[in-house]
Every structure is written in C-alpha cells, then in structure tokens.
PDB file of C-alpha atoms in Angstrom:
ATOM      1  CA  UNK A 655     -14.853 -44.681 -22.863  1.00 67.00           C
ATOM      2  CA  UNK A 656     -12.876 -46.965 -25.103  1.00 84.00           C
ATOM      3  CA  UNK A 657      -9.146 -47.464 -25.558  1.00 87.00           C
ATOM      4  CA  UNK A 658      -8.369 -47.406 -29.272  1.00 90.00           C
ATOM      5  CA  UNK A 659      -5.709 -49.710 -30.694  1.00 90.00           C
ATOM      6  CA  UNK A 660      -4.573 -49.331 -34.271  1.00 91.00           C
ATOM      7  CA  UNK A 661      -1.767 -49.837 -36.737  1.00 93.00           C
ATOM      8  CA  UNK A 662      -0.942 -46.816 -38.898  1.00 94.00           C
ATOM      9  CA  UNK A 663      -0.500 -47.578 -42.583  1.00 95.00           C
ATOM     10  CA  UNK A 664       2.801 -45.661 -42.773  1.00 96.00           C
ATOM     11  CA  UNK A 665       4.716 -48.412 -40.898  1.00 95.00           C
ATOM     12  CA  UNK A 666       4.996 -52.158 -41.432  1.00 95.00           C
ATOM     13  CA  UNK A 667       2.273 -54.212 -39.729  1.00 92.00           C
ATOM     14  CA  UNK A 668       3.116 -55.737 -36.337  1.00 88.00           C
ATOM     15  CA  UNK A 669       4.929 -59.068 -36.434  1.00 87.00           C
ATOM     16  CA  UNK A 670       2.841 -60.408 -33.552  1.00 80.00           C
ATOM     17  CA  UNK A 671      -0.462 -60.048 -31.753  1.00 78.00           C
ATOM     18  CA  UNK A 672      -0.235 -56.371 -30.778  1.00 83.00           C
ATOM     19  CA  UNK A 673      -0.940 -52.863 -32.026  1.00 88.00           C
ATOM     20  CA  UNK A 674       1.641 -50.186 -32.785  1.00 91.00           C
ATOM     21  CA  UNK A 675      -0.512 -47.405 -31.328  1.00 91.00           C
ATOM     22  CA  UNK A 676      -2.804 -47.252 -28.303  1.00 90.00           C
ATOM     23  CA  UNK A 677      -4.907 -44.164 -27.630  1.00 91.00           C
ATOM     24  CA  UNK A 678      -6.388 -43.514 -24.186  1.00 89.00           C
ATOM     25  CA  UNK A 679      -9.172 -40.905 -24.075  1.00 90.00           C
ATOM     26  CA  UNK A 680      -8.225 -37.759 -22.142  1.00 91.00           C
ATOM     27  CA  UNK A 681     -11.162 -38.067 -19.762  1.00 90.00           C
ATOM     28  CA  UNK A 682     -10.388 -41.693 -18.835  1.00 87.00           C
ATOM     29  CA  UNK A 683      -9.813 -42.713 -15.223  1.00 88.00           C
ATOM     30  CA  UNK A 684      -6.513 -44.509 -14.669  1.00 88.00           C
ATOM     31  CA  UNK A 685      -6.505 -47.585 -12.447  1.00 90.00           C
ATOM     32  CA  UNK A 686      -3.137 -48.954 -11.329  1.00 90.00           C
ATOM     33  CA  UNK A 687      -3.086 -52.520 -10.034  1.00 92.00           C
ATOM     34  CA  UNK A 688      -0.444 -54.002  -7.777  1.00 90.00           C
ATOM     35  CA  UNK A 689       1.308 -57.120  -8.982  1.00 89.00           C
ATOM     36  CA  UNK A 690      -0.809 -60.260  -8.871  1.00 92.00           C
ATOM     37  CA  UNK A 691       0.518 -63.693  -8.042  1.00 90.00           C
ATOM     38  CA  UNK A 692      -1.022 -66.976  -9.089  1.00 94.00           C
ATOM     39  CA  UNK A 693      -3.149 -67.646  -6.027  1.00 95.00           C
ATOM     40  CA  UNK A 694      -6.787 -68.612  -6.420  1.00 95.00           C
ATOM     41  CA  UNK A 695      -9.662 -66.749  -4.746  1.00 93.00           C
ATOM     42  CA  UNK A 696      -9.026 -68.657  -1.488  1.00 95.00           C
ATOM     43  CA  UNK A 697      -5.293 -67.831  -1.458  1.00 94.00           C
ATOM     44  CA  UNK A 698      -4.109 -71.267  -2.621  1.00 95.00           C
ATOM     45  CA  UNK A 699      -1.090 -71.371  -4.930  1.00 94.00           C
ATOM     46  CA  UNK A 700      -1.207 -74.268  -7.426  1.00 94.00           C
ATOM     47  CA  UNK A 701       2.006 -76.067  -8.326  1.00 92.00           C
ATOM     48  CA  UNK A 702       1.888 -75.613 -12.106  1.00 93.00           C
ATOM     49  CA  UNK A 703       3.037 -72.353 -13.670  1.00 93.00           C
ATOM     50  CA  UNK A 704       0.216 -72.511 -16.231  1.00 95.00           C
ATOM     51  CA  UNK A 705      -2.485 -72.526 -13.545  1.00 96.00           C
ATOM     52  CA  UNK A 706      -0.630 -69.824 -11.610  1.00 95.00           C
ATOM     53  CA  UNK A 707      -0.616 -67.618 -14.724  1.00 96.00           C
ATOM     54  CA  UNK A 708      -4.309 -68.272 -15.310  1.00 96.00           C
ATOM     55  CA  UNK A 709      -5.077 -67.400 -11.660  1.00 97.00           C
ATOM     56  CA  UNK A 710      -3.028 -64.196 -11.790  1.00 96.00           C
ATOM     57  CA  UNK A 711      -4.870 -63.054 -14.922  1.00 96.00           C
ATOM     58  CA  UNK A 712      -8.208 -64.027 -13.335  1.00 96.00           C
ATOM     59  CA  UNK A 713      -7.233 -61.904 -10.327  1.00 96.00           C
ATOM     60  CA  UNK A 714      -6.601 -58.946 -12.643  1.00 96.00           C
ATOM     61  CA  UNK A 715     -10.015 -59.490 -14.257  1.00 95.00           C
ATOM     62  CA  UNK A 716     -11.713 -59.674 -10.834  1.00 96.00           C
ATOM     63  CA  UNK A 717     -10.059 -56.493  -9.577  1.00 95.00           C
ATOM     64  CA  UNK A 718     -10.984 -54.598 -12.741  1.00 94.00           C
ATOM     65  CA  UNK A 719     -14.569 -55.870 -12.664  1.00 95.00           C
ATOM     66  CA  UNK A 720     -14.909 -54.506  -9.111  1.00 96.00           C
ATOM     67  CA  UNK A 721     -14.612 -51.088 -10.788  1.00 93.00           C
ATOM     68  CA  UNK A 722     -16.780 -51.929 -13.811  1.00 93.00           C
ATOM     69  CA  UNK A 723     -13.803 -52.354 -16.175  1.00 90.00           C
ATOM     70  CA  UNK A 724     -13.090 -55.266 -18.564  1.00 89.00           C
ATOM     71  CA  UNK A 725      -9.800 -56.449 -20.038  1.00 88.00           C
ATOM     72  CA  UNK A 726     -10.580 -54.168 -23.012  1.00 87.00           C
ATOM     73  CA  UNK A 727      -9.699 -51.272 -20.702  1.00 88.00           C
ATOM     74  CA  UNK A 728      -6.144 -52.455 -20.002  1.00 90.00           C
ATOM     75  CA  UNK A 729      -3.468 -50.236 -21.492  1.00 87.00           C
ATOM     76  CA  UNK A 730      -0.453 -52.399 -20.622  1.00 91.00           C
ATOM     77  CA  UNK A 731       0.322 -55.488 -18.573  1.00 92.00           C
ATOM     78  CA  UNK A 732       3.666 -56.843 -17.386  1.00 92.00           C
ATOM     79  CA  UNK A 733       3.918 -60.595 -16.859  1.00 92.00           C
ATOM     80  CA  UNK A 734       6.858 -61.805 -14.809  1.00 90.00           C
ATOM     81  CA  UNK A 735       7.350 -65.564 -14.541  1.00 89.00           C
ATOM     82  CA  UNK A 736       9.787 -67.380 -12.269  1.00 86.00           C
ATOM     83  CA  UNK A 737       9.387 -70.731 -14.025  1.00 87.00           C
ATOM     84  CA  UNK A 738       9.620 -71.863 -17.623  1.00 89.00           C
ATOM     85  CA  UNK A 739       6.331 -72.090 -19.507  1.00 91.00           C
ATOM     86  CA  UNK A 740       5.629 -73.607 -22.884  1.00 90.00           C
ATOM     87  CA  UNK A 741       5.113 -70.750 -25.363  1.00 89.00           C
ATOM     88  CA  UNK A 742       1.989 -72.374 -26.875  1.00 93.00           C
ATOM     89  CA  UNK A 743       0.434 -72.792 -23.428  1.00 94.00           C
ATOM     90  CA  UNK A 744       1.287 -69.192 -22.542  1.00 92.00           C
ATOM     91  CA  UNK A 745      -0.285 -67.961 -25.789  1.00 90.00           C
ATOM     92  CA  UNK A 746      -3.479 -69.965 -25.206  1.00 93.00           C
ATOM     93  CA  UNK A 747      -3.887 -68.617 -21.640  1.00 94.00           C
ATOM     94  CA  UNK A 748      -3.080 -65.081 -22.824  1.00 92.00           C
ATOM     95  CA  UNK A 749      -5.723 -65.295 -25.577  1.00 92.00           C
ATOM     96  CA  UNK A 750      -8.313 -66.551 -23.061  1.00 93.00           C
ATOM     97  CA  UNK A 751      -7.604 -63.455 -21.001  1.00 93.00           C
ATOM     98  CA  UNK A 752      -7.755 -60.741 -23.662  1.00 91.00           C
ATOM     99  CA  UNK A 753     -10.338 -62.290 -25.977  1.00 85.00           C
ATOM    100  CA  UNK A 754      -8.676 -61.231 -29.234  1.00 82.00           C
ATOM    101  CA  UNK A 755      -7.896 -57.578 -28.448  1.00 81.00           C
ATOM    102  CA  UNK A 756      -4.562 -57.745 -26.579  1.00 86.00           C
ATOM    103  CA  UNK A 757      -3.186 -54.832 -24.574  1.00 87.00           C
ATOM    104  CA  UNK A 758       0.483 -53.905 -24.726  1.00 83.00           C
ATOM    105  CA  UNK A 759       2.426 -56.638 -22.974  1.00 85.00           C
ATOM    106  CA  UNK A 760       5.849 -57.295 -21.525  1.00 86.00           C
ATOM    107  CA  UNK A 761       6.665 -60.929 -20.752  1.00 81.00           C
ATOM    108  CA  UNK A 762       9.779 -61.549 -18.650  1.00 83.00           C
ATOM    109  CA  UNK A 763      11.194 -64.666 -17.053  1.00 78.00           C
ATOM    110  CA  UNK A 764      13.270 -64.450 -13.880  1.00 74.00           C
ATOM    111  CA  UNK A 765      14.317 -68.026 -13.351  1.00 69.00           C
ATOM    112  CA  UNK A 766      16.486 -67.311 -10.310  1.00 63.00           C
ATOM    113  CA  UNK A 767      13.927 -65.091  -8.547  1.00 59.00           C
ATOM    114  CA  UNK A 768      11.852 -67.008  -6.039  1.00 59.00           C
ATOM    115  CA  UNK A 769       9.515 -66.313  -3.149  1.00 60.00           C
ATOM    116  CA  UNK A 770      11.280 -66.273   0.226  1.00 58.00           C
ATOM    117  CA  UNK A 771       8.859 -68.958   1.471  1.00 59.00           C
TER     118      UNK A 771
END
C-alpha cells in the first residue's frame, strides 16, 4: 500500500519541497506515534540540537520499522524544536530522513519551552 503524493496541474507548483496533495489508500492501517525526543537508543540526550533532531527522526524510523513501515509511509510529521537550528543543517538532516520524498511537515520553534529537568 503506497501513499501517493502529487501536485495537480491546475494550481501553481509548490514553492518548497512538498506536495499539494497526499492520498492515503482506504484500506491503509493508521499508525500514530507519540512525540519523540532527541535521545539515542540508550536514552542519552546529546547537547547539540542537530544531533537531537537526527536522533528523534531515527527514533521515528525505528518505531515504524518495528511495524514494517518506512518513512515513505508517513503522512505528516510535526517537528517542534526548543533551540535555534541553522536552516541548512535542518534541511540536510530532514533530507537524510525522507530520502527525497518528504511527507507533509510542520516545523515549529518554541524557544521558551524547556524540559522541567
């Protein structure tokens, strides 16, 4: 079962790396993941936001693979950061994750929101 992403010809092309339309087959199972933080497999949280982002996306990949799903099967992902990240670094890590076929994405920064620890 494959999610189909496309851009209809009756609207202007997207201005970024996304598709205007995503179609999920009716018979598809829906998996809903809880939010992932930037810890590694052993629960360690690196200091740098770039490595935390990479870890969080790796965690998503690992959870999906436990059900036989790849990043191609992601409909939408929300990314919430609590630290500034260089846009070019974010884009490079994001491309590593989706491999050229990005899901819908929301990227938000909450600079005053921190862990209670």
